[in-house]
Coordinates of C-alpha atoms in Angstrom, one line a residue:
X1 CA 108.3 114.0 111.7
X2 CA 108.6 110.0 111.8
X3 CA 106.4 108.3 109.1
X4 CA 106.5 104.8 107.3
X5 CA 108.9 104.8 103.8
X6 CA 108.9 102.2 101.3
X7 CA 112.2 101.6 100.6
X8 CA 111.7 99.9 97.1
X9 CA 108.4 97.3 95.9
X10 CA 108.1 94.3 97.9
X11 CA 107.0 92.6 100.7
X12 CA 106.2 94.1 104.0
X13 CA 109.8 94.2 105.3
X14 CA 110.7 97.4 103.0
X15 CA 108.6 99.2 105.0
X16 CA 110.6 101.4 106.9
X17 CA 109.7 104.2 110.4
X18 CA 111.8 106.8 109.2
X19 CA 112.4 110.5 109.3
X20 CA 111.0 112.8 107.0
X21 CA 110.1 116.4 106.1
X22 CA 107.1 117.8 107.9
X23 CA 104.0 118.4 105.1
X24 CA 102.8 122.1 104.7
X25 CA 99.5 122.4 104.5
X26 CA 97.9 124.7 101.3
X27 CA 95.2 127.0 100.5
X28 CA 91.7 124.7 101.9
X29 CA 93.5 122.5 103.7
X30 CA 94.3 121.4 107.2
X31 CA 97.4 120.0 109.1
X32 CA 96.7 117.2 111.3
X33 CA 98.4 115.4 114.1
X34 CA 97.8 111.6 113.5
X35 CA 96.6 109.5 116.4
X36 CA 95.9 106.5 114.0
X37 CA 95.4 105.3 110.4
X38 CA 94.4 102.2 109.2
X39 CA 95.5 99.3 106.9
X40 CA 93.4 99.6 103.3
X41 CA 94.4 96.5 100.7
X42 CA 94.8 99.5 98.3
X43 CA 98.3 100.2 101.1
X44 CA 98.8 96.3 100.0
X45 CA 99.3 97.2 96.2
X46 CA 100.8 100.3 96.8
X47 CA 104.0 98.6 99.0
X48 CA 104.2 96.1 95.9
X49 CA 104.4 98.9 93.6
X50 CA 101.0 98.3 91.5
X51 CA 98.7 101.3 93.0
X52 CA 100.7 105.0 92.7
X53 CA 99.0 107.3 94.2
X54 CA 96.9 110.2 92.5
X55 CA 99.0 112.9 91.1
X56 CA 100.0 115.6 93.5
X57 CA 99.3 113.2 96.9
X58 CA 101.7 111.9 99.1
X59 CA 103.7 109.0 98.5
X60 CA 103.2 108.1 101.8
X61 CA 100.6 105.2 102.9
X62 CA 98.0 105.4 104.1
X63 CA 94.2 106.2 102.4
X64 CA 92.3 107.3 106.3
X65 CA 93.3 108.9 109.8
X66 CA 92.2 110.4 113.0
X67 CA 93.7 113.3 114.6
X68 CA 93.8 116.5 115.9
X69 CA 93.8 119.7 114.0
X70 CA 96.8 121.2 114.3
X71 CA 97.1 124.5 111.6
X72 CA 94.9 125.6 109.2
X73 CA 95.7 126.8 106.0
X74 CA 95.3 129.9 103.9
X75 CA 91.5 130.4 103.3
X76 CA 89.9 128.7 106.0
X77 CA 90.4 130.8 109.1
X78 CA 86.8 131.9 109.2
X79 CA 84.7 129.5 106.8
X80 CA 85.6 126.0 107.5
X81 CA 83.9 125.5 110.5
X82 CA 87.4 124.0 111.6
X83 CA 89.5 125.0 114.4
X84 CA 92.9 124.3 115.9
X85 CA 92.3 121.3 118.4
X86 CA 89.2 119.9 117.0
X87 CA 89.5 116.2 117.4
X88 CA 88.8 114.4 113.9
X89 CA 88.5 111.9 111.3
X90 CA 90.1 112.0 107.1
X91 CA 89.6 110.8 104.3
X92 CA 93.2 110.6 102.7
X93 CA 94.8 110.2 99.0
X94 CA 97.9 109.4 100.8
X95 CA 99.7 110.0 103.8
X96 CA 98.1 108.8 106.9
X97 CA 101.0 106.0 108.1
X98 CA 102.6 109.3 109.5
X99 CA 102.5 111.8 112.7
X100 CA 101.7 114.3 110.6
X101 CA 99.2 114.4 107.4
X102 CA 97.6 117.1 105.1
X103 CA 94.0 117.0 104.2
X104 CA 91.4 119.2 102.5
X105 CA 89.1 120.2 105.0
X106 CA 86.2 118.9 102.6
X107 CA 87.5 115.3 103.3
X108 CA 87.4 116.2 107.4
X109 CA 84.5 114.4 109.0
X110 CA 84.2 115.1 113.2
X111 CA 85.0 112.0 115.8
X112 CA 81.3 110.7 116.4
X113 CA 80.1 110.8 120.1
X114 CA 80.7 108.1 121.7
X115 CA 83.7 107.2 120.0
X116 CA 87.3 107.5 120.7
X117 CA 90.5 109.3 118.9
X118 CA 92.2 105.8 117.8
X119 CA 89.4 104.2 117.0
X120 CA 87.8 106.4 115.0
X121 CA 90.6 105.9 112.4
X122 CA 88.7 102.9 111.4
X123 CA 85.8 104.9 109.8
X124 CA 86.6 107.2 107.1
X125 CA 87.3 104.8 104.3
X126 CA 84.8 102.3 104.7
X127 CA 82.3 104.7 105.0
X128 CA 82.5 106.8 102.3
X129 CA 83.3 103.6 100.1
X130 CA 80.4 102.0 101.4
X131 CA 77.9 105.0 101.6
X132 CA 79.2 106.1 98.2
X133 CA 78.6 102.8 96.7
X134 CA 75.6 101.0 98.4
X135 CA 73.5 104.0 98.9
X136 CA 74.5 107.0 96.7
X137 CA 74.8 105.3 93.9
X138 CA 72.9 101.8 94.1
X139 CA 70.1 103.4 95.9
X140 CA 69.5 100.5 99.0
X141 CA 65.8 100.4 99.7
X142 CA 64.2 98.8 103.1
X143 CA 63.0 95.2 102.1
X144 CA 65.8 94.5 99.5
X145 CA 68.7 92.3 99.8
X146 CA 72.0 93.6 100.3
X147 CA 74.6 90.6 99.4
X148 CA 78.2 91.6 100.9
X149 CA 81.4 89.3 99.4
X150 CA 83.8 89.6 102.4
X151 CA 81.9 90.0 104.8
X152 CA 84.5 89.6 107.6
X153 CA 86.5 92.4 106.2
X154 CA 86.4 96.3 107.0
X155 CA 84.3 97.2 104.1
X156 CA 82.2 94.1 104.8
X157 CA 81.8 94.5 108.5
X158 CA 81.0 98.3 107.9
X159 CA 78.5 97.2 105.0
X160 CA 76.9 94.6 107.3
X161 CA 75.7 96.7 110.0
X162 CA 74.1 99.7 106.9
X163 CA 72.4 97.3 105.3
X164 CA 70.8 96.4 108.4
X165 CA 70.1 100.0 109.5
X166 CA 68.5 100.6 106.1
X167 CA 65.9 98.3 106.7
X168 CA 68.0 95.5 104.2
X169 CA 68.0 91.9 104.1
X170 CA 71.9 91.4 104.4
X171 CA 73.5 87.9 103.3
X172 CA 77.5 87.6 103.4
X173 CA 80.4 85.3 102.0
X174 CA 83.4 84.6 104.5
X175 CA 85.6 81.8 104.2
X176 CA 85.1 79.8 107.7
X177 CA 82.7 79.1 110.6
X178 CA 84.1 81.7 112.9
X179 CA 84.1 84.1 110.6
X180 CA 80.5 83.8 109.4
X181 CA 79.3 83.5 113.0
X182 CA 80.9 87.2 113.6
X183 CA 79.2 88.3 110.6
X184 CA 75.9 87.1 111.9
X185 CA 76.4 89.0 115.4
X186 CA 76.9 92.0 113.5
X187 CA 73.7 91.6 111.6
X188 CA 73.8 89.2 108.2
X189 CA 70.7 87.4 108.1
X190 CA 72.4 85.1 105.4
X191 CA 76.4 83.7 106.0
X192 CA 77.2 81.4 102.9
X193 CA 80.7 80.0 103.0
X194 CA 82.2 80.3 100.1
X195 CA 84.7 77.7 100.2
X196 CA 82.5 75.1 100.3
X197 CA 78.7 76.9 98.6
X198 CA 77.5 78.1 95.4
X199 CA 76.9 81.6 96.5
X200 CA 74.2 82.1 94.0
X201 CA 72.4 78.5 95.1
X202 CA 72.2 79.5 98.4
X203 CA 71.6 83.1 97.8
X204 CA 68.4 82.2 95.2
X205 CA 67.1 79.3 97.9
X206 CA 67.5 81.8 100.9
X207 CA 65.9 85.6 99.4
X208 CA 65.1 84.8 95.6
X209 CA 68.6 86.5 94.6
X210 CA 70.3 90.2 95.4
X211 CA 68.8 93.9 94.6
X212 CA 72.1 94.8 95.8
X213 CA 75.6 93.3 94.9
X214 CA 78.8 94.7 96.6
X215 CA 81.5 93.1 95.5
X216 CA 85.8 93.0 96.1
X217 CA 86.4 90.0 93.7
X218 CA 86.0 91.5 90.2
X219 CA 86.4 88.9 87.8
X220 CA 86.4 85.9 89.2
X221 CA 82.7 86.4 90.3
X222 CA 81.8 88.4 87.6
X223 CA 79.1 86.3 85.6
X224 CA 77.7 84.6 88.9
X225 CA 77.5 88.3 90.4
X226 CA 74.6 88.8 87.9
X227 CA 73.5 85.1 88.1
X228 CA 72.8 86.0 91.6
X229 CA 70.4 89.5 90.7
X230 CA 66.9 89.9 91.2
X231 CA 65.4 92.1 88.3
X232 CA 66.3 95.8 88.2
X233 CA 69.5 94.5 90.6
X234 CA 72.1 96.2 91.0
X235 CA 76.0 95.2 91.1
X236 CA 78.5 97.6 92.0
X237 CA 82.2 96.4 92.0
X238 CA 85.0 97.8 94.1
X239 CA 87.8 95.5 94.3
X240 CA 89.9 93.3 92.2
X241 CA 91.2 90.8 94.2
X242 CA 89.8 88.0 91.6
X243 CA 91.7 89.4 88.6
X244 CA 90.9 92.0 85.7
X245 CA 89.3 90.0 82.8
X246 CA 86.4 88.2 83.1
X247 CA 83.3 87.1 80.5
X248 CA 79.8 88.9 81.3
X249 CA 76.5 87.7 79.5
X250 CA 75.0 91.0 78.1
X251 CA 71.8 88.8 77.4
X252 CA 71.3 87.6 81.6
X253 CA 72.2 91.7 82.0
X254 CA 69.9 93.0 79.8
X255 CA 67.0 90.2 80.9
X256 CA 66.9 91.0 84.6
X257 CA 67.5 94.8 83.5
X258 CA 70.7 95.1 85.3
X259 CA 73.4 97.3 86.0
X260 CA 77.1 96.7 86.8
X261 CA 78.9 100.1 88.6
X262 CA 82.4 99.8 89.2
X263 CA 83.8 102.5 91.4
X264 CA 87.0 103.6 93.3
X265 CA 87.3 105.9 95.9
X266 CA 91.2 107.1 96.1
X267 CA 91.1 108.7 92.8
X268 CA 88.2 110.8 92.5
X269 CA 88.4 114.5 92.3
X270 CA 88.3 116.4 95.5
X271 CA 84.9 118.2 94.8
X272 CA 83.4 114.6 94.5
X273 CA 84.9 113.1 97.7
X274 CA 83.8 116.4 99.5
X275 CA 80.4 115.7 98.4
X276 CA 80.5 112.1 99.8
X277 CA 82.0 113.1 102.8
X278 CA 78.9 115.5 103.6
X279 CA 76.4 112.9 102.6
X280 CA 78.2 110.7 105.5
X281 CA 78.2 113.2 107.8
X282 CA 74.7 114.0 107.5
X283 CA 72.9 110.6 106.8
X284 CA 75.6 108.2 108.4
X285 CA 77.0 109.9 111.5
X286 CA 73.4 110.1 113.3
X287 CA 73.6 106.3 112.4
X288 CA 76.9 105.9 113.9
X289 CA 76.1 108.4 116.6
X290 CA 73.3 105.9 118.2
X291 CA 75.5 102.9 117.8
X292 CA 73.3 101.5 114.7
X293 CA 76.7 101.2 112.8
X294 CA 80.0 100.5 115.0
X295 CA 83.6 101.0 113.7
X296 CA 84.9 97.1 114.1
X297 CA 88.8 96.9 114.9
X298 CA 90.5 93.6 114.8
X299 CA 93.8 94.7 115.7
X300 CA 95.7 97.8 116.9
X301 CA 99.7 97.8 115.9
X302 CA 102.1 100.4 116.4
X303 CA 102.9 102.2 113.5
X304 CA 106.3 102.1 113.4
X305 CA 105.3 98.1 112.7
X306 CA 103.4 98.9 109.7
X307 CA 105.2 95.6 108.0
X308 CA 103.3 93.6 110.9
X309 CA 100.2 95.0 110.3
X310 CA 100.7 94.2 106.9
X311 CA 101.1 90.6 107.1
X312 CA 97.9 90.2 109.5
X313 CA 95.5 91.8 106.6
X314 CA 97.6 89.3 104.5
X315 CA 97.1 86.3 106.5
X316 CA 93.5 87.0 106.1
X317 CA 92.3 86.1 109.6
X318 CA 91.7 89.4 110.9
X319 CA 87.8 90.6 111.7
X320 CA 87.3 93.7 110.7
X321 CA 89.9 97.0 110.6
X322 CA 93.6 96.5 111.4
X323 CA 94.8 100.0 112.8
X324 CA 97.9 101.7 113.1
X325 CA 99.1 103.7 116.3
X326 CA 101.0 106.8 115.9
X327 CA 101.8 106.7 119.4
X328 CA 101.6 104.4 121.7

């Protein structure tokens, strides 16, 4: 098969199409034939040689996919509920910027209705990050307020539109007009531009503060994260894209009765990601089913043009998912 190589850290240009060996699929899992992945910021790290993938997955991009099932492996002829030919969607470790990929069929979720093969390559990750995060573990309730930092973004876009299905009041940071205008057609009831607000001004002066952080900066927002909390508040931190060290006041935390969660998808073990995967199914799919929640795709690019794709989630103008083609 043809899949995208790194040939050594860098920028986007050592991504390479190239040919490789076809995976085998083991005991539990399932062989699929890619129609589509998607571009993660975690694929970002990973081409510059700061995120390695969990021990024992591929080294091969790539963190989500649809597809069709193609073989199943030892174990799961009769009890998976899988069969060759069923059209799909995966949550991956590795491997998805491929025409081939491996995945246990606990991380298997079906296309939703009304939603195509390609497209629906734009779902597995920011689902089961958001679900995982937002509602799982910070516990959403209708009437609180949900405050999403990239909101233009796939996990922001995604977040958007459950916070709104839940009953929330959603307010969202983006960095221009445009992009805070699409975040506002997909829901957000408060669009604060960060370039040029205090995100906990506005955010106290609009809805009295969040109940509900979810966050991609780390850091850099750290202690105006839990400025921004109502009591009992909740922040749950995903992303680093604001650095690793910042100062927290324990005193504001323990004050407002706070909590700070900070949680990664990619390297959880496979019973735990099975377990979010059903939750999704069965409490997010119906949403998604109806049309409450949308997969949003900014861009389709051929796969073999990975190093494109990369640059446009670099450039940072994209709304919502950039996907990836197998085939075009």
């Amino acid at each position: 098969m043809y899949a995208i190589t790194i040939r050594e850290p860098g920028d986007p240009d050592v991504l390479e199409w190239a040919e490789v060996a076809d995976p085998r699929p083991g005991p539990g899992e399932v062989l699929l034939d890619v129609a589509a992945s998607a571009v993660n910021r975690a694929d970002l790290l990973q081409r510059q040689g700061h995120y390695p993938p969990p021990p024992g997955a591929s080294e091969t991009l790539g963190l989500e996919c649809s597809g069709t099932i193609a073989e199943l492996g030892e174990g799961l002829e009769d009890t998976a509920g899988w069969k060759v030919g069923d059209e799909v969607c995966a949550l991956l470790s590795g491997g998805g910027y491929a025409e081939k990929a491996v995945v246990p069929a606990g991380q298997l979720l079906p296309v939703p209705a009304e939603i195509d093969l390609l497209t629906a390559a734009a779902l597995p990750e920011v689902a089961c990050t958001v679900w995982a995060n937002v509602v799982m573990h910070a516990k959403l309730a209708e009437g609180e307020v949900l405050l999403v930092h990239g909101g233009a973004g796939g996990i922001g876009t995604h977040a958007i539109q459950v916070g709104k299905a839940l009953g929330a009041t959603v307010a969202v940071t983006a960095g221009s007009a445009d992009r805070l205008e699409s975040c506002r057609q997909l829901g957000a009831d408060v669009t604060i531009n960060y370039k040029e607000d205090d995100f906990v001004k506005v955010l106290r002066e609009e809805t009295g503060g969040a109940n509900v952080i979810l966050d991609n900066m780390g850091a850099s927002y750290l202690g105006r994260n839990v400025d921004a909390l109502q009591q009992d508040g909740r922040l749950v931190i995903i992303g680093m894209q604001g650095g690793v060290k910042g100062e927290l006041n324990v005193g504001t935390l323990l004050g407002k009765r706070a909590s700070v969660f900070a949680a990664g998808l990619r390297f959880r073990p496979p019973a735990q990601k099975a377990a979010i995967v059903a939750d999704v199914r069965e409490r997010l799919w119906p949403l998604v089913e109806q049309g409450s929640v949308k997969p949003i795709v900014g861009q389709v690019v051929p796969m073999a043009e990975a190093a494109s794709a990369h640059r446009i989630l670099e450039e940072g103008s994209v709304f919502g998912k950039v996907l990836l083609a197998a085939k075009s």
